[in-house]
Amino acid sequence: MKRYRFWSCALPLALQCALSHQPARAAGDHPQPQPWRDASQPATLRATQLVQAMTLDEKIQTVFGYFSTDLQSRQYRRPPRGRPYSAGYVPGIARLGLPPQWQSDAGIGVATQSGARQPYARTALPSGLATAATWNPALAYAGGAMIGREARLSGFNVLLAGGVNLLRDPRNGRNFEYAGEDPLLAGVMVGELVRGVQSSHVISTVKHFAFNDQETDRATINVRIADAAARMSDLLALQLAIERGNPGAVMCSYNRVNGDYACESDYLLNQVLKGDWAYPGYVMSDWGATHSTIPAARNGLDQQSGHPFDVAPYFNAGLKEAIVNGHVPAARLDDMAERVVGAMFAHGVVDHPVRVEPERAIDLHANGAVSRADAEEAIVLLKNRGGLLPLSPRLRTIAVIGGHADAGVLSGGGSSQVYPPGGSAVPNEGPAGFPGPMVYHRSSPLRELARLTKTRLRYLDGKDAKAAASLAARSDAVIVFATQWTAESLDRPSLNLPGEQDALIAALARANRRTVVVLETGGPVLMPWLADVDAVLEAWYPGTRGGEAIARVLSGAVNPSGHLPATFPAAETQLPRIAIDADPMRQGARVDTDYNIEGAAVGYKWFELKGQAPLFAFGHGLSYTSFEFSQLAAEARDGTIVVSVNVRNTGQRAGKAVAQVYVSPTAGGWEAPRRLGGWDKLALEPGAGGMARIHIDPRLLAMFDSASKTWRIAEGLYEISVGDSSAAPALRTSIHLAAAPAAGSVPASRQAPQRGLSTHGGFPDLAGCRDGSCH
């Protein structure tokens, strides 16, 4: 997340020293050896050597960061060497060969902070929730690698990416940045994005640690949750992402957890992250999430980020005073600095310094093809009555209504915003200030659909419902685009589409039953008109070339293969909390929210636990072809279960199937009836079959025991089911497991590759995206 900062010549002397101090060298002194420059040594040893050579002031400046965007409201000017309109800057130490940290938000692309008159031209991926809907780790990796490349060319070496907060509440305004409700799916997909980002020798974070699952009162709310439930839900998602992605940094969150602010929580930072998980990197604060000097430093925070968003520069002059007076041990400051510097060595930031290249060096066409491939595979076909989609060439006229489909596609708001070249396709919408503006990427579904079909398309903006209904009645079919803007710092008041869009869709459906609804939303929405329309596509926020992707799916140039990463409720009364916890009379109130209500039973697990039927189940997604599962087998091996199942394309089109494996103990005793155990995505030609193979992480067969801090598998019979959603098991089998500890995870090298796709290092090679023909 990002906010605002402060830097000027009026700062206290100690702060200026922390920025500019260079130890004086007496005349005749000889340069000292610098063994940390030897790249053949382990990163941890190099970090220890470098920090030993630092002065106290240099250590302090390494753990204190600045915002890098001017703030007129605070008379704050970015540090002179900070990148303009970016998230942050931490000074380097030239005499020791330590480069500055240039930081950018980058969960969806290299972001530009609001206020830039001419935002930098960079590529936006589809939303994080959209990428999760692909169920294709290779696409997450490719998108991350694209972001990493653009970051280097833009002069950034630390990216605030890797959002993995679970979707506990579908009204959370920031869900679009994250990866859904299941810890395995979220952890794998975000871990792969982080791995891709860091392939370009830049550091990525994983964020927000932890339980920042609503935006309302996010800086003050206190999350109550028991340890075991925490470890089996949000913390498991973060743990999996960290194991798979190996991020250089973890960003702690705004909220409090069981009474303590997350950025000074001994439980979260010292006990879980650095203790139980042995995380070697550093913990940076979210912008404005630091609240103290001594407790924060002692309890695990390694770097205060984004001055001046916090009340005080706690890790600058205040930390120096605490070190000098013995309130924080000097060894703790060394540990803080070594963690920061160690991550910079480990991920190539020091040995591969960034420089700002000309903007033309960014290949927007090739990178846009990566984004389009992601968007095409992310689109979920929710309903397709009568096979209305793909659009038949026999349709002579189609009415296209609403959503600014003539101009572009919507994106989410806040610090993650990536601006399109030339600015928004639809200017002057949404709030002028943060988290606005509302931005549409310049990729028109209408124009691309006109290029792909010979059907006559007639467009209306939908503001006049009667005129739109009249056009619908005179057309062979209708495509209505419905949008829902969500953003950081804001939660949604309800799950209904905003404005009068539900009424518009209902009117269009009454005029012409052959109506297709295309949703550009930040997450699940209610659909009171669902029974009256023939087809529904969830396109999420589809990114830089999302309009093309939508049109290619509508026309049949692409067969949809997305599956929901989140449950779509039938009503808000089905949720664990009917309303988001907040004090309606006081913004920023110190209220509590009780996550022990659902505990680890998040999303589909809650619905199954309560016996509630959702509107659309987790994992749901239709295709223009059909698939059949057979030969399900499960084998206990090496403390886990290995599942295989044959998948055959029984239709007339090439398509991609997602074989989803769910596990449950027949004796019960889990937080919910079943858990996602793994999946495999296969690309199959008509009539072709393939074998999906899934290694289930042992922790997904276990319960966490807080007393011993171990995962334990109970002896008994376990049901293994496979299907194409959590609510549609096609085959079942069972297997007996002995009681055992579940100490580890399945290494990435043992994860099944994406069969049916060309592979490189176990992941699809998307180099072909350069010609726009990604698969």
XYZ file of N, CA and C in Angstrom, residues 404-498:
285
model
N -18.813 1.631 -20.941
C -17.794 2.296 -21.766
C -17.081 1.291 -22.658
N -17.853 0.286 -23.144
C -17.257 -0.759 -23.970
C -16.726 -0.212 -25.290
N -17.170 0.972 -25.679
C -16.647 1.595 -26.896
C -15.262 2.179 -26.692
N -14.858 2.354 -25.416
C -13.608 3.054 -25.131
C -12.544 2.164 -24.507
N -12.927 1.332 -23.538
C -11.898 0.564 -22.856
C -12.468 -0.333 -21.768
N -11.576 -0.759 -20.867
C -11.955 -1.665 -19.772
C -11.491 -1.062 -18.451
N -12.241 -1.357 -17.407
C -12.040 -0.754 -16.093
C -10.864 -1.397 -15.354
N -10.259 -0.603 -14.448
C -9.233 -1.131 -13.541
C -9.582 -0.721 -12.121
N -8.951 -1.371 -11.141
C -9.181 -1.041 -9.741
C -8.366 0.159 -9.314
N -8.771 0.802 -8.217
C -8.134 2.037 -7.795
C -7.218 1.880 -6.604
N -6.382 2.908 -6.403
C -5.489 2.918 -5.250
C -4.035 2.910 -5.655
N -3.190 2.496 -4.731
C -1.750 2.582 -4.947
C -1.247 1.644 -6.023
N -2.019 0.623 -6.390
C -1.585 -0.323 -7.418
C -1.867 0.158 -8.834
N -2.433 1.349 -8.990
C -2.908 1.805 -10.294
C -1.775 1.921 -11.309
N -1.953 1.274 -12.449
C -1.052 1.390 -13.586
C -1.785 2.187 -14.654
N -1.185 3.296 -15.069
C -1.857 4.183 -16.011
C -1.526 3.778 -17.446
N -2.516 3.808 -18.334
C -2.258 3.465 -19.733
C -1.565 4.603 -20.466
N -0.841 4.290 -21.527
C -0.276 5.355 -22.362
C -1.370 6.298 -22.847
N -1.152 7.569 -22.661
C -2.150 8.554 -23.072
C -3.204 8.837 -22.033
N -3.127 8.166 -20.874
C -4.113 8.398 -19.824
C -5.350 7.533 -19.984
N -6.298 7.725 -19.096
C -7.501 6.914 -19.080
C -8.328 7.101 -20.341
N -8.893 5.994 -20.827
C -9.764 6.058 -21.998
C -11.061 6.782 -21.699
N -11.423 6.867 -20.431
C -12.642 7.561 -20.003
C -12.230 8.548 -18.910
N -11.964 9.791 -19.254
C -11.452 10.740 -18.256
C -12.547 11.256 -17.329
N -12.083 11.775 -16.197
C -12.938 12.541 -15.278
C -14.065 11.721 -14.655
N -13.771 10.457 -14.345
C -14.737 9.660 -13.604
C -14.114 9.239 -12.275
N -14.962 9.129 -11.263
C -14.481 8.724 -9.952
C -13.869 9.879 -9.198
N -13.377 9.637 -7.983
C -12.814 10.710 -7.160
C -11.542 11.272 -7.760
N -11.360 12.579 -7.625
C -10.146 13.203 -8.131
C -8.944 12.842 -7.283
N -9.171 12.689 -5.964
C -8.091 12.336 -5.063
C -8.023 10.843 -4.812
N -7.040 10.438 -3.993
C -6.856 9.031 -3.656
C -8.138 8.456 -3.062
N -8.566 7.238 -3.448
C -7.885 6.259 -4.283
C -8.145 6.383 -5.777
N -8.718 7.520 -6.203
C -8.916 7.753 -7.610
C -7.612 8.176 -8.264
N -7.710 8.530 -9.554
C -8.908 8.563 -10.379
C -9.342 7.170 -10.831
N -10.543 7.124 -11.392
C -11.044 5.898 -11.993
C -10.419 5.780 -13.387
N -9.771 4.664 -13.657
C -8.991 4.531 -14.887
C -9.535 3.391 -15.743
N -9.701 3.684 -17.038
C -10.052 2.682 -18.040
C -8.870 2.498 -18.983
N -8.468 1.246 -19.166
C -7.397 0.962 -20.119
C -7.940 1.062 -21.542
N -7.071 1.507 -22.436
C -7.483 1.810 -23.813
C -7.533 0.546 -24.676
N -8.466 -0.325 -24.346
C -8.659 -1.566 -25.099
C -10.158 -1.794 -25.195
N -10.736 -1.417 -26.331
C -12.185 -1.413 -26.482
C -12.719 -2.785 -26.896
N -13.565 -3.405 -26.067
C -14.196 -4.669 -26.490
C -15.022 -4.490 -27.761
N -15.686 -3.346 -27.879
C -16.539 -3.100 -29.051
C -15.720 -3.088 -30.332
N -14.581 -2.376 -30.312
C -13.773 -2.299 -31.530
C -13.198 -3.660 -31.907
N -12.741 -4.412 -30.916
C -12.165 -5.715 -31.228
C -13.242 -6.695 -31.694
N -14.427 -6.609 -31.120
C -15.515 -7.477 -31.555
C -15.919 -7.158 -32.988
N -15.909 -5.884 -33.336
C -16.213 -5.491 -34.714
C -15.176 -6.051 -35.685
N -13.932 -6.115 -35.243
C -12.878 -6.658 -36.098
C -13.005 -8.165 -36.285
N -13.487 -8.864 -35.240
C -13.535 -10.317 -35.252
C -14.802 -10.885 -35.875
N -15.861 -10.100 -35.968
C -17.136 -10.607 -36.470
C -17.636 -9.750 -37.630
N -18.572 -10.307 -38.357
C -19.218 -9.567 -39.440
C -20.601 -9.083 -39.033
N -20.928 -9.331 -37.770
C -22.238 -8.920 -37.270
C -22.284 -7.402 -37.129
N -23.436 -6.827 -37.370
C -23.608 -5.387 -37.183
C -23.763 -5.096 -35.692
N -22.887 -4.264 -35.155
C -22.902 -3.912 -33.740
C -23.411 -2.488 -33.574
N -24.340 -2.313 -32.644
C -24.880 -0.969 -32.372
C -24.699 -0.699 -30.881
N -24.051 0.412 -30.569
C -23.661 0.705 -29.181
C -24.476 1.842 -28.589
N -24.895 1.668 -27.329
C -25.470 2.730 -26.513
C -24.807 2.688 -25.147
N -24.654 3.841 -24.522
C -23.958 3.875 -23.236
C -24.799 3.363 -22.079
N -26.095 3.149 -22.278
C -26.949 2.579 -21.248
C -27.503 3.564 -20.251
N -27.189 4.826 -20.400
C -27.695 5.820 -19.454
C -29.191 6.034 -19.599
N -29.711 5.810 -20.791
C -31.151 5.870 -21.035
C -31.655 4.432 -21.155
N -32.224 3.902 -20.067
C -32.621 2.500 -20.034
C -33.699 2.187 -21.067
N -34.608 3.128 -21.295
C -35.672 2.883 -22.267
C -35.117 2.772 -23.675
N -34.209 3.662 -24.023
C -33.606 3.605 -25.353
C -32.807 2.317 -25.522
N -32.101 1.905 -24.451
C -31.323 0.675 -24.529
C -32.233 -0.538 -24.704
N -33.343 -0.567 -23.978
C -34.279 -1.684 -24.103
C -34.907 -1.719 -25.489
N -35.192 -0.546 -26.044
C -35.756 -0.485 -27.389
C -34.784 -1.048 -28.417
N -33.503 -0.686 -28.285
C -32.488 -1.221 -29.191
C -32.361 -2.729 -29.001
N -32.405 -3.186 -27.743
C -32.312 -4.629 -27.470
C -33.432 -5.396 -28.150
N -34.631 -4.855 -28.103
C -35.784 -5.534 -28.701
C -35.650 -5.652 -30.211
N -34.925 -4.740 -30.840
C -34.760 -4.753 -32.293
C -33.515 -5.508 -32.749
N -32.813 -6.134 -31.809
C -31.549 -6.804 -32.128
C -31.684 -8.311 -31.962
N -30.783 -9.031 -32.619
C -30.795 -10.490 -32.499
C -30.256 -10.944 -31.147
N -29.381 -10.173 -30.559
C -28.812 -10.509 -29.257
C -28.315 -9.221 -28.606
N -28.031 -9.306 -27.312
C -27.584 -8.147 -26.536
C -26.347 -8.538 -25.743
N -25.374 -7.642 -25.726
C -24.231 -7.783 -24.822
C -24.202 -6.539 -23.949
N -24.374 -6.724 -22.653
C -24.364 -5.590 -21.739
C -23.132 -5.697 -20.852
N -22.390 -4.613 -20.776
C -21.191 -4.549 -19.953
C -21.539 -3.852 -18.642
N -21.303 -4.558 -17.537
C -21.588 -4.003 -16.211
C -20.274 -3.830 -15.458
N -20.106 -2.691 -14.832
C -18.846 -2.391 -14.161
C -19.067 -2.094 -12.684
N -18.025 -2.365 -11.925
C -18.054 -2.081 -10.493
C -16.636 -1.661 -10.096
N -16.461 -0.375 -9.805
C -15.136 0.110 -9.420
C -14.914 -0.122 -7.940
N -13.840 -0.817 -7.602
C -13.435 -0.980 -6.217
C -12.022 -0.449 -6.071
N -11.646 -0.145 -4.820
C -10.373 0.538 -4.637
C -9.851 0.367 -3.232
N -8.555 0.534 -3.102
C -7.912 0.577 -1.798
C -8.535 1.665 -0.941
N -8.639 1.396 0.352
C -9.152 2.300 1.394
C -10.674 2.356 1.449
N -11.349 1.676 0.507
C -12.812 1.698 0.481
C -13.356 0.270 0.413
N -14.348 -0.030 1.234
C -15.084 -1.281 1.076
C -16.404 -1.000 0.370
N -16.967 -2.034 -0.212
C -18.217 -1.873 -0.955
C -19.394 -1.864 0.015
N -20.357 -0.977 -0.189
C -21.515 -0.948 0.710
C -22.384 -2.187 0.594
N -22.357 -2.828 -0.575
C -23.132 -4.053 -0.768
C -22.539 -4.819 -1.932
N -23.081 -6.016 -2.183
C -22.608 -6.832 -3.295
C -23.390 -6.586 -4.581
N -24.319 -5.663 -4.557
C -25.045 -5.320 -5.782
C -24.178 -4.460 -6.689
N -24.442 -4.549 -7.986
C -23.777 -3.639 -8.917
C -24.171 -2.207 -8.583
N -23.246 -1.261 -8.679
C -23.572 0.119 -8.320
C -24.485 0.781 -9.339
